[in-house]
Coordinates of C-alpha atoms in Angstrom, one line a residue:
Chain D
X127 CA 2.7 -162.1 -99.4
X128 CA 1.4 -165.2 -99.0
X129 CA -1.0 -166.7 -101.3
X130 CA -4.4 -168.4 -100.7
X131 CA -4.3 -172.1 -100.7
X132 CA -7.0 -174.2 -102.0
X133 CA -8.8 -175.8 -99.2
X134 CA -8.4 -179.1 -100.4
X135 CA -4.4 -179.1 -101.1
X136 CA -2.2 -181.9 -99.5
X137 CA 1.0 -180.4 -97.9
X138 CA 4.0 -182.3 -96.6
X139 CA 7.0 -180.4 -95.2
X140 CA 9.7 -182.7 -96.9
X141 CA 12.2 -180.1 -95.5
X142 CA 12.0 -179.0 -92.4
X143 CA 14.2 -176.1 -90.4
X144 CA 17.5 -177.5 -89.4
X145 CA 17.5 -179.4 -92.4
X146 CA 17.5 -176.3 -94.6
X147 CA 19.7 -174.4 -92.5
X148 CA 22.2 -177.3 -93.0
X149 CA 21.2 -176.9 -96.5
X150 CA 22.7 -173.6 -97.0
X151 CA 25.3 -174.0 -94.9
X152 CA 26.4 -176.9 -97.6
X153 CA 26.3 -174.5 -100.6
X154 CA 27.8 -171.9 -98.9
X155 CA 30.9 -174.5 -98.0
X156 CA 30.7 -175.3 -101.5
X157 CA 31.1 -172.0 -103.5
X158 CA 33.7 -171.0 -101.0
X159 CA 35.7 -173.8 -102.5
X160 CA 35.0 -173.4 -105.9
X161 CA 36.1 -170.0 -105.6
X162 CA 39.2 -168.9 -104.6
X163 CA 38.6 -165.0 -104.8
X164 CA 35.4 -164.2 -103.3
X165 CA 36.5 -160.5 -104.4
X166 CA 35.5 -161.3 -107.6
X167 CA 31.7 -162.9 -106.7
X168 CA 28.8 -161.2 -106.8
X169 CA 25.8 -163.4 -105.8
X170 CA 22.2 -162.3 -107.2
X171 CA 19.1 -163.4 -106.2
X172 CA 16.2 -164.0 -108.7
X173 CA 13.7 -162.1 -106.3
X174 CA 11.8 -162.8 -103.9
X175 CA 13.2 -166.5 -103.1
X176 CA 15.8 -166.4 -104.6
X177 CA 17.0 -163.0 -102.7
X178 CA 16.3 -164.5 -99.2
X179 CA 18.2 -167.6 -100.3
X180 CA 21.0 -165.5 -101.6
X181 CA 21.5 -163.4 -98.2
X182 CA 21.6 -166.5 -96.1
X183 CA 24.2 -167.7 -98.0
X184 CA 26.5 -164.3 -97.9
X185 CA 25.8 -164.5 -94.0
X186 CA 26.9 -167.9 -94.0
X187 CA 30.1 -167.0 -96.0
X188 CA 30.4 -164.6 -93.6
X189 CA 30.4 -166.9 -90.7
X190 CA 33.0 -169.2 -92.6
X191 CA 35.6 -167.1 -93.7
X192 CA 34.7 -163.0 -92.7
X193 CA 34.1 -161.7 -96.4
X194 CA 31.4 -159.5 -97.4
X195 CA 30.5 -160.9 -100.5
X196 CA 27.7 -158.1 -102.0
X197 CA 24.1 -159.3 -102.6
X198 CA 22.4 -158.3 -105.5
X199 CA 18.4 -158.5 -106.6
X200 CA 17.0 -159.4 -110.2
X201 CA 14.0 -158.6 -111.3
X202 CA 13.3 -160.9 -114.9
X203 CA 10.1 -159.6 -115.2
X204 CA 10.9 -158.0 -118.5
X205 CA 13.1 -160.9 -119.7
X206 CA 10.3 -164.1 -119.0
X207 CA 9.1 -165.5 -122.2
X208 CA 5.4 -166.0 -121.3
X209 CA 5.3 -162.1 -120.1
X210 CA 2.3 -161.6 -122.5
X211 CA 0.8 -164.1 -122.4
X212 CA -0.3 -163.7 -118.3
X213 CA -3.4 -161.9 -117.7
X214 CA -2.0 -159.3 -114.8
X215 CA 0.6 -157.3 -115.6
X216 CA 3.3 -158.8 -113.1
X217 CA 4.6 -155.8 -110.8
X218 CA 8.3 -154.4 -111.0
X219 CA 10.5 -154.9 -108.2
X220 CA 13.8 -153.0 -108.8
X221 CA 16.8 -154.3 -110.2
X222 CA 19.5 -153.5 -107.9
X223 CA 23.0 -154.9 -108.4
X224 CA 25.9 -153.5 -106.7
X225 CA 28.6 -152.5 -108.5
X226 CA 29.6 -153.0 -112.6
X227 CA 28.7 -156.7 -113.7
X228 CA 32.2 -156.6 -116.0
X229 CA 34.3 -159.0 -114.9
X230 CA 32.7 -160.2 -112.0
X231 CA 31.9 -163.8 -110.9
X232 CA 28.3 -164.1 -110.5
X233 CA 26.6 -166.6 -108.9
X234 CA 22.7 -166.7 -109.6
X235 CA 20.3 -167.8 -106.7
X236 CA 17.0 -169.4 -106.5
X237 CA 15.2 -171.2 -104.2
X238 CA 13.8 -173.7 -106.6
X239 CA 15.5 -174.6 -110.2
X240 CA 12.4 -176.5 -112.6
X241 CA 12.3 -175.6 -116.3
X242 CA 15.0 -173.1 -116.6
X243 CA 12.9 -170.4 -118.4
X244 CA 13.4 -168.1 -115.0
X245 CA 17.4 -168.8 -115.2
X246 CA 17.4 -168.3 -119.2
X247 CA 15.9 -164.9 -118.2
X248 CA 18.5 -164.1 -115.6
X249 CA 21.4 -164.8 -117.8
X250 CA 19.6 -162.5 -120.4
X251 CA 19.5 -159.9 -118.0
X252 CA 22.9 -159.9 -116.5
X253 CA 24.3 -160.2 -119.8
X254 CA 22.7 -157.0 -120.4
X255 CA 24.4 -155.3 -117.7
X256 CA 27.5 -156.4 -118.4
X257 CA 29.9 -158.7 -119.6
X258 CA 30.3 -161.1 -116.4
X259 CA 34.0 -163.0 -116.2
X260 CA 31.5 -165.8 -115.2
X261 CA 27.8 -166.7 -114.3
X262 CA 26.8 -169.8 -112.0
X263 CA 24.1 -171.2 -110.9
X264 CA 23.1 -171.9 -107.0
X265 CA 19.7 -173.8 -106.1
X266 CA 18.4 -174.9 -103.0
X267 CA 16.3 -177.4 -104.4
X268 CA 16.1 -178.9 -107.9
X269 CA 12.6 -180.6 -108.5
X270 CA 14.0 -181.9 -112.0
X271 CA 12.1 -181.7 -115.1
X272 CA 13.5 -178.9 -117.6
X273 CA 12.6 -177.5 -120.5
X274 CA 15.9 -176.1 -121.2
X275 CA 19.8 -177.1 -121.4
X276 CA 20.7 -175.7 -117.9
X277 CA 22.2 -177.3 -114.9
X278 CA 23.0 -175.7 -111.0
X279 CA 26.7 -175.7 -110.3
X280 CA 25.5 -176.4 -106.6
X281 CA 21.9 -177.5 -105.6
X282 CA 20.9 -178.2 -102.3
X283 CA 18.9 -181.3 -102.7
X284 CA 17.8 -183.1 -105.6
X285 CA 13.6 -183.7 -105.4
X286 CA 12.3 -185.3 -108.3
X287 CA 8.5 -185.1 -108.3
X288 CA 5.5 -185.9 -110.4
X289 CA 3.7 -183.6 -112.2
X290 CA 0.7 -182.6 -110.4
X291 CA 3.0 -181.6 -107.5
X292 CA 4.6 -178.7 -106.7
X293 CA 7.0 -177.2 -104.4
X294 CA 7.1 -174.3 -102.3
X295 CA 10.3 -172.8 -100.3
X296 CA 9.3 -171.1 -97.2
X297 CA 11.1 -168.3 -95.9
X298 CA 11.3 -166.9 -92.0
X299 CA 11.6 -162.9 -94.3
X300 CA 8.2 -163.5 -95.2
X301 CA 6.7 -164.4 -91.9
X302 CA 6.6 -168.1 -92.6
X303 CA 8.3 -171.0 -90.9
X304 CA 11.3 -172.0 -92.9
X305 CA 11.3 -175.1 -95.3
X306 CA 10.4 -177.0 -97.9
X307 CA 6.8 -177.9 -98.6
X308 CA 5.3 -180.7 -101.3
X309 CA 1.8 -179.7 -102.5
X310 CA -0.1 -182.1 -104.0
X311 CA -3.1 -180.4 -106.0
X312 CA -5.7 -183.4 -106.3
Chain A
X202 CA -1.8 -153.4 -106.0
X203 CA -2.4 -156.3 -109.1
X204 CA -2.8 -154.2 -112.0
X205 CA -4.4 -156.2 -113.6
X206 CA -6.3 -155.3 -118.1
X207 CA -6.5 -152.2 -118.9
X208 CA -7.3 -151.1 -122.4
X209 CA -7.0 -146.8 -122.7
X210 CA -4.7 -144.2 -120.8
X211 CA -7.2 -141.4 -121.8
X212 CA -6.6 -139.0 -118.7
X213 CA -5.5 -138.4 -114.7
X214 CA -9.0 -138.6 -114.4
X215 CA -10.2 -142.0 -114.5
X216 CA -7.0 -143.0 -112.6
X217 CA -6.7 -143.7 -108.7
X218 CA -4.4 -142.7 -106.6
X219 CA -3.1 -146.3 -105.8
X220 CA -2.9 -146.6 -109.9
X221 CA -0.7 -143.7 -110.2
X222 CA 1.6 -144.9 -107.1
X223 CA 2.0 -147.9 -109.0
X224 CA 2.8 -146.4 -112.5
X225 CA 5.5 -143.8 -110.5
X226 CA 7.0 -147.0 -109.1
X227 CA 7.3 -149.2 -112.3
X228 CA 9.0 -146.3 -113.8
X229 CA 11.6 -146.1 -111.4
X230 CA 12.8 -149.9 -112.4
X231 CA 12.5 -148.0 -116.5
X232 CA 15.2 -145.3 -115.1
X233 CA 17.1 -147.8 -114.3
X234 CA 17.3 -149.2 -118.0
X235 CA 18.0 -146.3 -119.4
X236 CA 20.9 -145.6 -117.1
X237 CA 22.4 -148.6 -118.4
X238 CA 24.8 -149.1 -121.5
X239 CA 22.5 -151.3 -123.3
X240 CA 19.5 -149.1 -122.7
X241 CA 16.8 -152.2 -124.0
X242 CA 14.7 -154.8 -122.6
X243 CA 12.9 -157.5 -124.5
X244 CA 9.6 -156.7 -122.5
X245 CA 7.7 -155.5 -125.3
X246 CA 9.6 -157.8 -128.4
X247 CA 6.6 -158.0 -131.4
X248 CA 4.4 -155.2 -129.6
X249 CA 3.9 -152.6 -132.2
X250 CA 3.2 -149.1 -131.0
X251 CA 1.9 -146.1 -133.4
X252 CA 2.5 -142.7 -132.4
X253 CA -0.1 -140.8 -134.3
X254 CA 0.9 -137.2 -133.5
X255 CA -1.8 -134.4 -135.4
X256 CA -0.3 -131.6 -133.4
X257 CA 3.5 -130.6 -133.3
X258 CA 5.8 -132.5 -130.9
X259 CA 9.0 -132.9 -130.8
X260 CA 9.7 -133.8 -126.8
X261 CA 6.9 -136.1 -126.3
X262 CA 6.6 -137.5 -129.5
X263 CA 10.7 -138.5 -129.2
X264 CA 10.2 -139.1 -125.6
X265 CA 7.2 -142.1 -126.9
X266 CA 9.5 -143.3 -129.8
X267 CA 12.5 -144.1 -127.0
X268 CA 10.3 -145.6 -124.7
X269 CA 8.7 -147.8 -127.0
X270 CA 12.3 -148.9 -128.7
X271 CA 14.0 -149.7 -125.2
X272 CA 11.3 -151.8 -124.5
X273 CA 12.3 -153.7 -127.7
X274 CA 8.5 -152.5 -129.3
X275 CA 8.7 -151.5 -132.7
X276 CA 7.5 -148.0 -133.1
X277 CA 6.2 -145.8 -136.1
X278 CA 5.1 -141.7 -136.3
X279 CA 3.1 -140.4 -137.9
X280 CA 2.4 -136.5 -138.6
X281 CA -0.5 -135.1 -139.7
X282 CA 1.7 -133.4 -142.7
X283 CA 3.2 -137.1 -143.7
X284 CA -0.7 -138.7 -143.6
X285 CA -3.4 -139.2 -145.9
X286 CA -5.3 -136.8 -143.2
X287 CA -4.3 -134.1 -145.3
X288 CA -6.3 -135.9 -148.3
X289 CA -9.1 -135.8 -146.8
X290 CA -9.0 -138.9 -144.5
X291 CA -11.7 -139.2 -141.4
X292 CA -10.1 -139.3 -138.1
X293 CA -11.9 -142.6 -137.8
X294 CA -10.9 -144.5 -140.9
X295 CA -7.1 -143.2 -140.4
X296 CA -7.3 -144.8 -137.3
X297 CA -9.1 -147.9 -138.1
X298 CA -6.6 -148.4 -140.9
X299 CA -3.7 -148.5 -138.4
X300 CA -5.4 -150.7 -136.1
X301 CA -5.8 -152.9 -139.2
X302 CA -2.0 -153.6 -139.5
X303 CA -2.5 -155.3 -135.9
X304 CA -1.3 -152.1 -134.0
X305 CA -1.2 -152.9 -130.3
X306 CA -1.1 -149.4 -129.1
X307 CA -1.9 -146.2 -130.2
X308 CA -0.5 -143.1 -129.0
X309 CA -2.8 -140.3 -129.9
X310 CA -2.5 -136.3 -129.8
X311 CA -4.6 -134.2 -131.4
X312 CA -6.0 -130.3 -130.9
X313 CA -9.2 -131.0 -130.0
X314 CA -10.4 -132.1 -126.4
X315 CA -11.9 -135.5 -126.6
X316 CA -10.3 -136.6 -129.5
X317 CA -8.4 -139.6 -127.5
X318 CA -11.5 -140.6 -126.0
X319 CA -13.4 -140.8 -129.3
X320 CA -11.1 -143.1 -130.4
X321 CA -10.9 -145.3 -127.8
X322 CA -14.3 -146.3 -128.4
X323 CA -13.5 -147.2 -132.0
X324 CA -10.6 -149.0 -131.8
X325 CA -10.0 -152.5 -129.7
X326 CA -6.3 -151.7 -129.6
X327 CA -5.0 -149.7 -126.9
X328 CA -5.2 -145.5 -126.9
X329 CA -2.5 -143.5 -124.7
X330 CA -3.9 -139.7 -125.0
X331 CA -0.5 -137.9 -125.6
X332 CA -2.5 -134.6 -124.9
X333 CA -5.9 -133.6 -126.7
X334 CA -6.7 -129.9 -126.9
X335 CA -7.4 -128.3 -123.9
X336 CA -8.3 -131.5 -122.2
X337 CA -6.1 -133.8 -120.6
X338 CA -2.0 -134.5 -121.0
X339 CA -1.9 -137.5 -118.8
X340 CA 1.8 -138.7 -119.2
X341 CA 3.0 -134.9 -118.9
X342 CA 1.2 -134.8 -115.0
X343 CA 2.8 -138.1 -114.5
X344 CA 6.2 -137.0 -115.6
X345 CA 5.8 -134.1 -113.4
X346 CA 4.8 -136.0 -110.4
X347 CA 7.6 -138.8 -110.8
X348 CA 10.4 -135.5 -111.1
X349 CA 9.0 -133.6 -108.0
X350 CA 9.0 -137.2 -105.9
X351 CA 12.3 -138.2 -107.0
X352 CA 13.3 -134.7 -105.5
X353 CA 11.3 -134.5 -102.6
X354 CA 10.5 -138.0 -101.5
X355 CA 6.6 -136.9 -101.3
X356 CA 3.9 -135.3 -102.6
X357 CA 1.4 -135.5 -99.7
X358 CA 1.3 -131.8 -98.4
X359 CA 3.3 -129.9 -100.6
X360 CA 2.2 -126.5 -102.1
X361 CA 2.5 -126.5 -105.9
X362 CA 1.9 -123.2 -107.5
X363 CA 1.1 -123.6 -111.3
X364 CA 1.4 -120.2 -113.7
X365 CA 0.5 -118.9 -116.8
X366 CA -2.5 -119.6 -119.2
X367 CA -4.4 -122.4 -117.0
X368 CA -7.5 -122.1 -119.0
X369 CA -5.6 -123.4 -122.4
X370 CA -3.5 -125.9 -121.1
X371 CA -3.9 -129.4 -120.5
X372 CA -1.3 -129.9 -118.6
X373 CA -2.5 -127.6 -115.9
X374 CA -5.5 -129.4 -115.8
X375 CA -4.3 -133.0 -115.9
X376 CA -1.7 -131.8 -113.3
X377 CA -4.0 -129.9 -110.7
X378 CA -6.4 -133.7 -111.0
X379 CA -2.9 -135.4 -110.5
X380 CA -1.3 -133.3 -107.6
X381 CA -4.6 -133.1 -105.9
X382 CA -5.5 -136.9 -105.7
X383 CA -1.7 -137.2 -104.1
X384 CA -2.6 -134.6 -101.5
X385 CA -0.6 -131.4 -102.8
X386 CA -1.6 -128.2 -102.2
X387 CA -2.3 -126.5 -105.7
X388 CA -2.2 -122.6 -106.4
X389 CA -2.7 -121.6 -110.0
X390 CA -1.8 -117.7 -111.2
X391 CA -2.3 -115.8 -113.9
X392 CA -4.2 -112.9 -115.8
X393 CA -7.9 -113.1 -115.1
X394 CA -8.2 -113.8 -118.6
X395 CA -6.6 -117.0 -118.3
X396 CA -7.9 -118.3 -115.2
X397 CA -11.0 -120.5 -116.1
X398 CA -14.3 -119.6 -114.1
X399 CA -14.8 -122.1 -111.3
X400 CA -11.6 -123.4 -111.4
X401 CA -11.8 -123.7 -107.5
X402 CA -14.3 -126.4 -107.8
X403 CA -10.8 -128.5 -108.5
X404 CA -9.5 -127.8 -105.4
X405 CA -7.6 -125.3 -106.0
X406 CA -6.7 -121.5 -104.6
X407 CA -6.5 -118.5 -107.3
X408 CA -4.1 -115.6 -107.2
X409 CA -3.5 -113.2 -109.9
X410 CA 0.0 -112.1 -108.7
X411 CA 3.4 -114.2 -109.3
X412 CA 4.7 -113.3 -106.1
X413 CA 1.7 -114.6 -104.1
X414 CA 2.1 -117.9 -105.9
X415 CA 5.3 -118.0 -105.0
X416 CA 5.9 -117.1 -101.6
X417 CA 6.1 -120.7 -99.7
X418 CA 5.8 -122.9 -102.4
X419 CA 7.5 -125.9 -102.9
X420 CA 7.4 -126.2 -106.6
X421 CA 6.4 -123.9 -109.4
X422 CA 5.4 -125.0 -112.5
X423 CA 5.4 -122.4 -115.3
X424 CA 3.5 -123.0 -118.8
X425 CA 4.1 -121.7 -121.6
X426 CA 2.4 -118.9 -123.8
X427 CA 0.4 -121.1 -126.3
X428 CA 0.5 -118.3 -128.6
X429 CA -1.2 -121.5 -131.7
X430 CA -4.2 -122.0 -128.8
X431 CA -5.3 -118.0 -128.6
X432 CA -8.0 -117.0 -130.6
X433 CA -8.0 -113.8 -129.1
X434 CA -6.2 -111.3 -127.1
X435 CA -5.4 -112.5 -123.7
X436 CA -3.1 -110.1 -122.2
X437 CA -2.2 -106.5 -124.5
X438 CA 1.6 -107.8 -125.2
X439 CA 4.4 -110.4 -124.7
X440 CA 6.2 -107.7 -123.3
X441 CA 3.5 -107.0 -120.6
X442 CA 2.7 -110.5 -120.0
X443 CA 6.1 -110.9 -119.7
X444 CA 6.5 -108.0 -117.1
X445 CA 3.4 -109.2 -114.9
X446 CA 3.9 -112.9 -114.9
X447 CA 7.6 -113.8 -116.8
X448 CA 9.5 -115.7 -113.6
X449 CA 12.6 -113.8 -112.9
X450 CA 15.1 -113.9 -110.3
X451 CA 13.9 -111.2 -108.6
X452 CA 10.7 -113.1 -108.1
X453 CA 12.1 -116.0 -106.6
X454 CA 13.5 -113.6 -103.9
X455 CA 10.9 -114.3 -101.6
X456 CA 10.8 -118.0 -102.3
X457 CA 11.7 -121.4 -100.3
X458 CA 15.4 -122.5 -100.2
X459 CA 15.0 -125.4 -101.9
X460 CA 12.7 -124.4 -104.3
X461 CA 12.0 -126.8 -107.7
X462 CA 11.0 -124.9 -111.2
X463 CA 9.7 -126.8 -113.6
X464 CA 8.2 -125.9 -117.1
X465 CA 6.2 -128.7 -119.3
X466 CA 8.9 -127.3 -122.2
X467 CA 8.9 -125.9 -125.2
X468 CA 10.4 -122.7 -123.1
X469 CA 9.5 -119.1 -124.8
X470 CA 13.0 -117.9 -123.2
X471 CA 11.8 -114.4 -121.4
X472 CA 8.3 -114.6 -121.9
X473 CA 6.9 -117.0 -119.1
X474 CA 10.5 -117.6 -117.6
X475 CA 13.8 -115.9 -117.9
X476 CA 17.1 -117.6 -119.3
X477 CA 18.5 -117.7 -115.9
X478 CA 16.1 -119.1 -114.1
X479 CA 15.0 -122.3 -116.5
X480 CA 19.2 -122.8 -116.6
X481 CA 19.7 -121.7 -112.7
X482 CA 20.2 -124.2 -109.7
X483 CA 16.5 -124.7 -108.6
X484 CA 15.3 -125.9 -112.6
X485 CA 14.4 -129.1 -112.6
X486 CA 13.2 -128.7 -116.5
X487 CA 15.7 -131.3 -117.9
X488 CA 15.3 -134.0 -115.4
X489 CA 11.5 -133.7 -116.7
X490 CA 12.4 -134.9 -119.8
X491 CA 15.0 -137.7 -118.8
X492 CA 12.2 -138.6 -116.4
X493 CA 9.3 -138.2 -119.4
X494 CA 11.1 -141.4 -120.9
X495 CA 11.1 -143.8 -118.4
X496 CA 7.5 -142.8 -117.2
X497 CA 6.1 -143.6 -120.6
X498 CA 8.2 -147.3 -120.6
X499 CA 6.3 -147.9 -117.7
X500 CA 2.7 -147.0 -119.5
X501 CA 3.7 -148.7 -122.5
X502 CA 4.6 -151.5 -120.2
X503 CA 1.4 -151.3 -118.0
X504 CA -1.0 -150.7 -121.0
X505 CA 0.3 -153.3 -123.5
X506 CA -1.6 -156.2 -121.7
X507 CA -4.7 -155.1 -123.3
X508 CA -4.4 -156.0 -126.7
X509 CA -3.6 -159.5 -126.1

């Protein structure tokens, strides 16, 4: 659903379309060579982003090569370390991974990597699960800045920014144009 | 729907429909958990829950305790044999005591109706009613609602016939506000002397025969005999209530195909239901109580904003 925007926010679509189809296209290429047996990967998006992102990069794996690799969702809800301190309880979306996580190859998605709280989270989480062979990290855009010791293993683009910006990626599964928007909040 | 504070789980009263959509579908992500080999989730790390039980309960109270612990809460009981209550403690400075050791949430039964709602007014922490008197069992109708959706896919429109001692039983009542605000058809059945005058007003048709309450319904929900809750003589015997309203086999005859029993449990084996029918193919009776845990994660969950 898409939220109300201040009247008075400055947007700039950094990213636009083709740019982030080629995007996606360039992380798919690049976990297919990091990874030799795709029979072994699980990729899990953080949702709701991260899941749209994680789809288009199965699809494009499909294109590439023919392999189903299966899609997961995760929900960190119930992992985030500022969970009580938010005024509305968030709502649960369903976990829904398929298959054991034990000795699987798991690549994480999100659309956007900042602090690394949300991916501290996710690791919690799978590691619940399971015992993963393996967990990475794909991002289609790193806007720098982290509060914790975690890197991608493949990022999109690299977008520093300043503080009172943020960044939003748009998605065409949630009836927006696709890309990559800079919000300035004045 | 944002969910938003809340403070008190007092009864199916006060909620909406919407509200108790959105508690059925939290606790569906909870089943999940508990599925899992490492049944625990850090959601609720440095919450402390109480469950203050001053009535006997083993399913509920256990069903709290393992809610509350695999959401990483830390949880204490108390009985009303193992408390000061028995000393001579007010209700109100028991509870204000446990509040005092910076309790987050209270989960409260007690015999007497309004108990929960008393103490909701006292105390800043949050109050889950875990049944009080004749009142209201709000988790129990959730529980219920959550097992017959998960069979069913819907609630809308089905015909749910509820037997036995309505007027003594909260869970009757907290389940006829429930299934009626989700659009199901409710029949309750019993002896006259258990049916409460204007018990229609709740939406609800009256039959005093089993088999009428039966025939076509989609679900029957069978209470038990409060034998503790009767000051006086409802029906002449066990054996006769037993005769007139006991669910048999022979009863269910008549019924649907695809039929769900379900009993709020502890069973009185041939009284209100025979042996063969709470263990036959159409019980659902222990899916209840798998269900009854990950329905009270997901109030725990929902109601632990409050105290912050």
């Amino acid at each position: 659903m898409p939220k109300k925007e201040k009247p008075n926010t400055r947007e700039v679509r950094i990213i636009d379309r083709e740019k982030m189809n080629a995007l996606i296209n360039q992380l798919a290429e690049r976990i297919l060579e990091k990874n030799q047996d795709l029979s072994e990967v699980t990729l899990v998006g953080i949702r709701s982003r991260g899941t749209h992102l994680a789809r288009r990069i199965a699809e494009k794996i499909f294109e590439k090569c023919g392999n189903r690799v299966p899609v997961g969702i995760l929900d960190i809800t119930l992992y985030r370390d500022d969970l009580r301190s938010r005024i509305d309880q968030p709502m649960l979306v369903r976990t829904e991974i398929p298959g054991p996580i034990e000795d699987r190859n798991i690549i994480l998605v999100d659309d956007v990597l900042f602090t690394g709280r949300t991916i501290r989270a996710a690791m919690d989480g799978i590691m619940d699960m399971g015992r993963a062979r393996m967990i990475q990290l794909a991002v289609l855009v790193d806007r720098g800045f982290r509060e914790l010791p975690i890197r991608a293993n493949y990022t999109g683009e690299y977008v520093p920014i300043k503080s009172d910006q943020t960044i939003r990626v748009r998605f065409a599964e949630d009836g927006e144009e696709d890309g990559v928007i800079l919000r300035e909040v004045p | 729907m944002a969910w938003g504070k809340r403070k008190d789980l007092l009864g199916i009263e006060d909620l909406s429909r919407e509200e108790i959509e959105t508690i059925l579908d939290t606790a569906e992500s909870f089943k999940d958990v508990s599925r899992r080999q490492i049944k625990k989730v850090p959601a609720l790390r440095g919450v402390t829950v109480v469950n203050l039980f001053l009535e006997p309960s083993t399913r509920t109270r256990t069903s709290f305790e393992l809610a509350g612990k695999r959401l990483s809460a830390d949880v204490i009981n108390i009985s009303a044999s193992g408390s000061s209550i028995i000393k001579g403690e007010s209700l109100k400075d028991t509870a204000c005591n446990i509040e005092a050791m910076n309790t987050d949430i209270l989960v409260f039964r007690h015999s007497k109706a309004g108990a929960a709602h008393f103490l909701s007014k006292v105390l800043k922490c949050s109050v889950v009613n875990a049944g009080d008197g004749a009142h209201e069992h709000p988790t129990q109708a959730l529980l219920d609602l959550y097992s017959i959706r998960e069979k069913t896919k819907r609630i809308e429109g089905l015909t749910v016939a509820i037997i036995g001692d309505i007027a003594h039983s909260r869970v009757a009542r907290s389940n006829i506000l429930a299934l009626r605000k989700m659009g199901a058809h409710v029949r309750v059945a019993g002896p006259a002397t258990m049916i409460p005058a204007g018990v229609e007003k709740l939406g609800v048709d009256v039959t005093y025969k089993i088999e009428e309450a039966v025939e076509g319904a989609d679900v029957v929900m069978m209470l038990r005999i409060q034998q503790e809750r009767q000051g006086k003589n409802l029906f002449p015997s066990i054996r006769e209530y037993s005769r007139f309203f006991g669910l048999n086999r022979a009863r269910l005859k008549g019924a649907k195909k695809d039929i769900l029993i379900m009993h709020p449990g502890p069973i009185n084996r041939g009284v209100e239901i025979a042996p063969d029918v709470a263990d036959g193919p159409y019980s659902i009776i222990l899916d209840q109580v798998t269900n009854g845990v990950a329905v009270r994660m997901a109030i725990l969950f929902l109601y632990s904003g409050a105290a912050l």
